[in-house]
DNA sequence: TCCTAGCTTAGACTAGGTCTAAGTCAAGAT
DNA sequence: ATCTTGACTTAGACCTAGTCTAAGCTAGGA
């Protein structure tokens, strides 16, 4: 019983076998998988699982606010089960490696009122970029 | 003579008629266009301009560091000629409207050393999200 | 003038993601 | 227990952003 499944259950959202496998595949990892990677892994446990269900399910979990959708490169979206812990990301520009990081301040507090253009600002995420140790050595 | 063209000239990079039209199309706007929008507009001035040249040219300007590539949604990339002024973005979750904003501090300073995982951190960008005045009224 | 490297082109191609139409399933009503 | 109905799943067609290819075009240097 994964923590993500527990959180999903609270939204009286039907936990079908397919949805459970997808959620457990996401939760089991400490990385940020693409939809295709999730399909690839989930299919090992449920071979008849379809691509459409993976995409539908991920989109629903994002809509419920229990999974984050990350789009740092222009390539595939990545899915992050860690939606209940505020955090940011550190991305290697060499190899794409992505780490969770925690900043010392909430960036929303650093946006002055006259820079808000009348918006209601609900959240902010920081993308830190640099080179990981391996890519530093390689260059 | 646009400011972006002036900056590009410094990299001894051939300013062909196509590249000039693309750069001026980008520069002339205060918004964040997609490649297709740039093609659409540039073609009004140079009808034989090709899609491939627009993509090649945008990628080169990004590689030169004179244009920023923004990927906030999982859809098309957006191009920002304002690469010489450090800034962040405020995005409406309702309609996608994107505004430039300036924070009161550099987020790199808020990332403690023990959160850097051995990376060299070179830059950080903040994506603020919320609802624009129009989308607030509509909801 | 000729050569060469770089630039541009049309259009084929790829990959990520969405949509459709048909079939399956499961919770609540009877 | 069976029925009903809406929700869920499926295969595969489809869409769109972006890349690649092969051929032709340019411009600057020898
Ligand atoms: Mn994360
Ligand atoms: Mn901008
Ligand atoms: Zn790296
Ligand atoms: Zn809006």
Short mmCIF file of C-alpha atoms (C1' of nucleotides) and ligand atoms in Angstrom, two decimals:
data_model
loop_
_atom_site.label_atom_id
_atom_site.label_comp_id
_atom_site.label_asym_id
_atom_site.label_seq_id
_atom_site.Cartn_x
_atom_site.Cartn_y
_atom_site.Cartn_z
CA UNK A 1 0.00 0.00 0.00
CA UNK A 2 1.78 3.07 -1.19
CA UNK A 3 1.51 6.50 0.25
CA UNK A 4 0.36 7.91 -3.07
CA UNK A 5 -2.46 5.35 -3.29
CA UNK A 6 -3.52 6.33 0.23
CA UNK A 7 -3.63 9.97 -0.75
CA UNK A 8 -5.57 9.20 -3.92
CA UNK A 9 -8.14 7.18 -2.03
CA UNK A 10 -9.15 10.29 -0.08
CA UNK A 11 -10.56 11.92 -3.19
CA UNK A 12 -13.20 9.19 -3.56
CA UNK A 13 -11.60 8.30 -6.82
CA UNK A 14 -11.98 4.73 -7.99
CA UNK A 15 -8.78 2.78 -7.45
CA UNK A 16 -8.93 0.29 -10.29
CA UNK A 17 -6.18 -2.30 -10.77
CA UNK A 18 -4.71 -0.21 -13.59
CA UNK A 19 -4.67 2.96 -11.52
CA UNK A 20 -3.11 1.15 -8.62
CA UNK A 21 -0.27 -0.22 -10.75
CA UNK A 22 0.39 3.19 -12.25
CA UNK A 23 0.39 4.92 -8.86
CA UNK A 24 2.65 2.29 -7.33
CA UNK A 25 5.05 2.53 -10.25
CA UNK A 26 5.31 6.27 -9.73
CA UNK A 27 5.56 6.11 -5.97
CA UNK A 28 8.15 3.37 -5.92
CA UNK A 29 10.66 5.58 -7.63
CA UNK A 30 12.63 8.46 -6.29
CA UNK A 31 13.17 9.85 -9.76
CA UNK A 32 11.00 11.81 -12.15
CA UNK A 33 9.68 9.45 -14.81
CA UNK A 34 8.17 10.24 -18.18
CA UNK A 35 4.81 8.76 -19.14
CA UNK A 36 6.55 6.31 -21.46
CA UNK A 37 8.88 5.16 -18.68
CA UNK A 38 5.91 4.59 -16.43
CA UNK A 39 4.11 2.63 -19.13
CA UNK A 40 7.24 0.55 -19.76
CA UNK A 41 7.57 -0.37 -16.08
CA UNK A 42 3.87 -0.78 -15.32
CA UNK A 43 3.43 -3.12 -18.26
CA UNK A 44 5.81 -5.56 -16.61
CA UNK A 45 3.17 -6.06 -13.92
CA UNK A 46 0.10 -5.69 -16.13
CA UNK A 47 0.91 -6.51 -19.74
CA UNK A 48 -2.42 -5.47 -21.23
CA UNK A 49 -2.24 -1.95 -19.76
CA UNK A 50 -2.71 0.64 -22.47
CA UNK A 51 -0.91 3.85 -23.26
CA UNK A 52 -4.19 5.80 -23.12
CA UNK A 53 -4.89 4.68 -19.57
CA UNK A 54 -1.44 5.72 -18.43
CA UNK A 55 -1.87 9.19 -19.89
CA UNK A 56 -5.45 9.51 -18.62
CA UNK A 57 -4.49 8.37 -15.14
CA UNK A 58 -1.47 10.64 -14.87
CA UNK A 59 -3.55 13.61 -15.99
CA UNK A 60 -6.20 12.80 -13.40
CA UNK A 61 -3.67 12.45 -10.60
CA UNK A 62 -2.25 15.83 -11.61
CA UNK A 63 -5.76 17.34 -11.62
CA UNK A 64 -6.35 15.96 -8.13
CA UNK A 65 -3.18 17.71 -7.04
CA UNK A 66 -1.48 14.52 -5.89
CA UNK A 67 1.15 14.39 -8.64
CA UNK A 68 3.19 17.20 -10.16
CA UNK A 69 3.76 17.56 -13.87
CA UNK A 70 7.22 18.91 -14.67
CA UNK A 71 8.18 20.37 -18.02
CA UNK A 72 11.74 21.59 -17.89
CA UNK A 73 12.96 20.64 -21.30
CA UNK A 74 10.75 20.88 -24.33
CA UNK A 75 10.66 17.10 -24.50
CA UNK A 76 8.43 14.79 -22.49
CA UNK A 77 6.68 15.79 -19.31
CA UNK A 78 7.89 14.21 -16.09
CA UNK A 79 5.70 13.09 -13.21
CA UNK A 80 6.57 13.66 -9.57
CA UNK A 81 4.64 11.82 -6.82
CA UNK A 82 6.13 14.10 -4.21
CA UNK A 83 3.36 16.70 -4.48
CA UNK A 84 2.79 16.91 -0.74
CA UNK A 85 6.29 18.16 0.01
CA UNK A 86 7.03 21.64 -1.30
CA UNK A 87 10.30 21.48 -3.19
CA UNK A 88 12.18 22.73 -6.22
CA UNK A 89 14.43 21.13 -8.82
CA UNK A 90 18.08 21.21 -9.73
CA UNK A 91 18.73 20.13 -13.31
CA UNK A 92 22.01 19.20 -14.96
CA UNK A 93 22.36 20.94 -18.31
CA UNK A 94 24.76 18.23 -19.43
CA UNK A 95 22.82 15.02 -18.87
CA UNK A 96 19.37 16.03 -17.66
CA UNK A 97 19.79 14.57 -14.16
CA UNK A 98 17.16 16.08 -11.88
CA UNK A 99 17.38 16.39 -8.09
CA UNK A 100 14.86 17.59 -5.54
CA UNK A 101 16.05 20.61 -3.56
CA UNK A 102 14.67 22.82 -0.82
CA UNK A 103 15.19 26.56 -0.80
CA UNK A 104 15.57 28.66 2.33
CA UNK A 105 12.72 30.97 1.43
CA UNK A 106 9.40 30.88 -0.35
CA UNK A 107 9.82 32.68 -3.67
CA UNK A 108 6.24 33.99 -3.48
CA UNK A 109 7.39 36.21 -0.61
CA UNK A 110 10.02 37.74 -2.87
CA UNK A 111 7.61 38.99 -5.50
CA UNK A 112 6.61 42.56 -4.66
CA UNK A 113 2.97 43.55 -5.00
CA UNK A 114 3.66 45.94 -7.85
CA UNK A 115 5.15 43.07 -9.84
CA UNK A 116 2.00 40.98 -9.64
CA UNK A 117 0.03 42.73 -12.40
CA UNK A 118 -3.24 42.08 -10.55
CA UNK A 119 -2.70 38.31 -10.53
CA UNK A 120 -3.52 36.13 -7.56
CA UNK A 121 -0.23 34.26 -7.17
CA UNK A 122 -0.77 30.81 -5.73
CA UNK A 123 2.57 29.09 -6.08
CA UNK A 124 6.04 29.35 -7.46
CA UNK A 125 8.62 26.83 -8.50
CA UNK A 126 12.31 27.34 -9.01
CA UNK A 127 14.36 25.57 -11.66
CA UNK A 128 18.03 25.64 -10.67
CA UNK A 129 20.39 24.76 -13.50
CA UNK A 130 24.02 23.79 -13.57
CA UNK A 131 26.33 20.84 -14.04
CA UNK A 132 26.34 17.67 -11.99
CA UNK A 133 29.65 16.31 -10.68
CA UNK A 134 29.98 13.78 -13.51
CA UNK A 135 29.35 16.35 -16.22
CA UNK A 136 31.84 18.74 -14.59
CA UNK A 137 34.49 16.01 -14.73
CA UNK A 138 33.68 15.21 -18.35
CA UNK A 139 34.12 18.81 -19.52
CA UNK B 1 18.12 48.07 -36.50
CA UNK B 2 16.93 46.11 -33.56
CA UNK B 3 18.73 45.66 -30.30
CA UNK B 4 18.71 41.88 -30.71
CA UNK B 5 20.33 42.12 -34.15
CA UNK B 6 23.01 44.34 -32.63
CA UNK B 7 23.71 41.79 -29.94
CA UNK B 8 23.79 38.95 -32.46
CA UNK B 9 26.25 40.79 -34.68
CA UNK B 10 28.81 40.72 -31.85
CA UNK B 11 29.14 36.94 -32.12
CA UNK B 12 30.48 37.16 -35.70
CA UNK B 13 27.47 35.24 -36.81
CA UNK B 14 26.32 35.81 -40.37
CA UNK B 15 23.25 38.04 -40.42
CA UNK B 16 21.47 36.76 -43.50
CA UNK B 17 18.17 38.31 -44.64
CA UNK B 18 16.29 35.38 -43.14
CA UNK B 19 18.00 35.65 -39.79
CA UNK B 20 17.42 39.38 -39.68
CA UNK B 21 13.70 39.00 -40.31
CA UNK B 22 13.43 36.33 -37.62
CA UNK B 23 15.36 38.39 -35.08
CA UNK B 24 13.34 41.51 -35.80
CA UNK B 25 10.08 39.59 -35.50
CA UNK B 26 11.12 38.39 -32.07
CA UNK B 27 12.48 41.70 -30.90
CA UNK B 28 9.52 43.75 -32.06
CA UNK B 29 7.22 42.00 -29.63
CA UNK B 30 6.96 42.24 -25.89
CA UNK B 31 5.36 38.83 -25.69
CA UNK B 32 6.74 35.33 -25.75
CA UNK B 33 6.09 33.80 -29.16
CA UNK B 34 6.15 30.19 -30.22
CA UNK B 35 8.22 29.16 -33.24
CA UNK B 36 5.06 28.81 -35.30
CA UNK B 37 3.91 32.32 -34.36
CA UNK B 38 7.29 33.68 -35.39
CA UNK B 39 7.13 31.81 -38.70
CA UNK B 40 3.59 33.11 -39.29
CA UNK B 41 4.63 36.72 -38.73
CA UNK B 42 8.02 36.54 -40.43
CA UNK B 43 6.49 35.02 -43.54
CA UNK B 44 4.48 38.23 -44.02
CA UNK B 45 7.76 39.99 -44.72
CA UNK B 46 9.54 37.10 -46.47
CA UNK B 47 7.07 34.66 -47.97
CA UNK B 48 9.59 32.01 -49.03
CA UNK B 49 11.03 31.66 -45.51
CA UNK B 50 10.99 28.04 -44.40
CA UNK B 51 9.99 26.39 -41.18
CA UNK B 52 13.39 24.70 -40.90
CA UNK B 53 15.22 28.02 -41.03
CA UNK B 54 13.04 29.46 -38.28
CA UNK B 55 13.75 26.49 -36.02
CA UNK B 56 17.47 26.45 -36.88
CA UNK B 57 17.82 30.17 -36.32
CA UNK B 58 15.96 30.17 -33.01
CA UNK B 59 18.09 27.28 -31.75
CA UNK B 60 21.25 29.12 -32.75
CA UNK B 61 20.19 32.33 -31.05
CA UNK B 62 19.47 30.31 -27.92
CA UNK B 63 22.89 28.63 -28.16
CA UNK B 64 24.51 32.08 -28.46
CA UNK B 65 22.74 33.04 -25.24
CA UNK B 66 20.87 35.94 -26.84
CA UNK B 67 17.41 34.40 -26.69
CA UNK B 68 15.77 32.37 -23.94
CA UNK B 69 13.79 29.24 -24.58
CA UNK B 70 10.85 28.90 -22.20
CA UNK B 71 9.00 25.63 -21.66
CA UNK B 72 6.33 26.15 -19.04
CA UNK B 73 3.55 24.07 -20.42
CA UNK B 74 4.18 20.80 -22.17
CA UNK B 75 3.17 22.40 -25.44
CA UNK B 76 5.32 24.50 -27.70
CA UNK B 77 8.45 26.27 -26.58
CA UNK B 78 8.37 30.05 -26.33
CA UNK B 79 11.17 32.40 -27.29
CA UNK B 80 12.14 35.42 -25.25
CA UNK B 81 14.48 38.07 -26.74
CA UNK B 82 14.94 39.63 -23.34
CA UNK B 83 17.92 37.43 -22.43
CA UNK B 84 20.08 40.34 -21.30
CA UNK B 85 17.73 41.33 -18.47
CA UNK B 86 17.48 38.82 -15.65
CA UNK B 87 13.82 38.20 -14.97
CA UNK B 88 11.26 35.58 -14.09
CA UNK B 89 7.77 34.76 -15.32
CA UNK B 90 4.25 34.94 -13.97
CA UNK B 91 1.87 32.60 -15.78
CA UNK B 92 -1.92 32.54 -15.68
CA UNK B 93 -3.18 29.01 -15.16
CA UNK B 94 -6.46 29.95 -16.78
CA UNK B 95 -5.42 31.41 -20.12
CA UNK B 96 -1.66 31.02 -20.35
CA UNK B 97 -0.93 34.76 -20.27
CA UNK B 98 2.72 35.26 -19.38
CA UNK B 99 4.24 38.37 -17.79
CA UNK B 100 7.84 39.27 -17.03
CA UNK B 101 8.47 39.85 -13.33
CA UNK B 102 11.44 40.76 -11.16
CA UNK B 103 12.05 39.20 -7.77
CA UNK B 104 13.66 41.04 -4.87
CA UNK B 105 16.52 38.56 -4.54
CA UNK B 106 18.46 36.03 -6.56
CA UNK B 107 17.09 32.54 -5.88
CA UNK B 108 20.58 31.04 -6.24
CA UNK B 109 21.37 32.69 -2.91
CA UNK B 110 18.51 30.76 -1.28
CA UNK B 111 19.91 27.36 -2.11
CA UNK B 112 22.12 26.16 0.74
CA UNK B 113 25.39 24.42 -0.10
CA UNK B 114 24.23 21.09 1.27
CA UNK B 115 21.30 21.14 -1.14
CA UNK B 116 23.55 21.43 -4.20
CA UNK B 117 24.54 17.75 -4.48
CA UNK B 118 27.96 18.71 -5.83
CA UNK B 119 26.47 20.63 -8.74
CA UNK B 120 27.86 23.94 -9.97
CA UNK B 121 24.70 26.02 -9.99
CA UNK B 122 24.82 28.70 -12.66
CA UNK B 123 21.32 30.11 -12.80
CA UNK B 124 17.80 29.79 -11.53
CA UNK B 125 14.46 30.79 -12.91
CA UNK B 126 11.20 31.12 -11.07
CA UNK B 127 7.82 30.26 -12.53
CA UNK B 128 5.10 32.07 -10.57
CA UNK B 129 1.62 30.74 -11.22
CA UNK B 130 -1.79 32.13 -10.50
CA UNK B 131 -4.80 33.72 -12.14
CA UNK B 132 -4.78 36.93 -14.16
CA UNK B 133 -7.44 39.60 -13.43
CA UNK B 134 -9.61 38.46 -16.35
CA UNK B 135 -9.54 34.81 -15.34
CA UNK B 136 -10.34 35.75 -11.73
CA UNK B 137 -13.43 37.64 -12.93
CA UNK B 138 -14.49 34.73 -15.14
CA UNK B 139 -14.39 32.23 -12.31
"C1'" DT C 1 36.48 32.66 -61.84
"C1'" DC C 2 36.26 28.71 -59.05
"C1'" DC C 3 35.91 26.42 -54.56
"C1'" DT C 4 34.16 25.69 -50.34
"C1'" DA C 5 31.74 26.13 -46.30
"C1'" DG C 6 27.75 27.60 -44.62
"C1'" DC C 7 22.87 28.62 -45.33
"C1'" DT C 8 18.17 27.69 -46.96
"C1'" DT C 9 14.56 24.93 -48.75
"C1'" DA C 10 10.50 21.46 -49.22
"C1'" DG C 11 8.91 17.89 -47.44
"C1'" DA C 12 9.50 13.41 -45.15
"C1'" DC C 13 9.90 11.78 -40.71
"C1'" DT C 14 9.72 11.13 -35.42
"C1'" DA C 15 7.98 11.41 -30.90
"C1'" DG C 16 4.95 12.92 -27.37
"C1'" DG C 17 0.54 13.17 -26.55
"C1'" DT C 18 -4.72 13.20 -27.56
"C1'" DC C 19 -8.95 11.41 -29.35
"C1'" DT C 20 -12.41 8.00 -30.82
"C1'" DA C 21 -15.41 4.27 -30.87
"C1'" DA C 22 -16.24 0.11 -29.04
"C1'" DG C 23 -16.16 -2.98 -25.37
"C1'" DT C 24 -15.72 -3.99 -20.16
"C1'" DC C 25 -16.49 -3.31 -15.41
"C1'" DA C 26 -18.45 -2.26 -10.97
"C1'" DA C 27 -21.46 0.15 -7.55
"C1'" DG C 28 -26.16 1.06 -6.47
"C1'" DA C 29 -31.16 0.06 -7.35
"C1'" DT C 30 -34.41 -3.28 -7.58
"C1'" DA D 1 -28.83 -12.05 -7.73
"C1'" DT D 2 -29.62 -9.36 -11.64
"C1'" DC D 3 -30.03 -5.09 -13.94
"C1'" DT D 4 -28.71 -0.50 -15.11
"C1'" DT D 5 -25.82 3.04 -15.91
"C1'" DG D 6 -21.92 5.74 -15.78
"C1'" DA D 7 -17.23 5.23 -15.33
"C1'" DC D 8 -13.17 2.97 -17.05
"C1'" DT D 9 -10.14 0.71 -20.47
"C1'" DT D 10 -8.54 -0.52 -24.94
"C1'" DA D 11 -6.27 -0.46 -29.78
"C1'" DG D 12 -5.13 2.25 -32.88
"C1'" DA D 13 -5.91 6.43 -35.63
"C1'" DC D 14 -4.78 10.99 -35.35
"C1'" DC D 15 -2.48 15.55 -34.30
"C1'" DT D 16 1.27 18.75 -33.75
"C1'" DA D 17 5.87 20.39 -32.42
"C1'" DG D 18 10.01 19.71 -33.80
"C1'" DT D 19 14.01 17.31 -36.39
"C1'" DC D 20 16.25 15.44 -40.32
"C1'" DT D 21 17.60 14.88 -45.18
"C1'" DA D 22 19.06 15.76 -49.60
"C1'" DA D 23 19.40 19.06 -52.82
"C1'" DG D 24 20.19 23.63 -54.28
"C1'" DC D 25 21.86 28.41 -53.26
"C1'" DT D 26 25.18 32.12 -51.62
"C1'" DA D 27 28.97 34.62 -50.36
"C1'" DG D 28 33.64 35.24 -49.50
"C1'" DG D 29 38.44 33.77 -50.18
"C1'" DA D 30 42.17 31.79 -53.23
MN1 LIG E 1 10.61 16.45 -7.40
MN1 LIG E 2 10.35 37.08 -20.45
ZN1 LIG E 3 25.11 15.78 -15.66
ZN1 LIG E 4 -5.82 34.38 -17.47
#
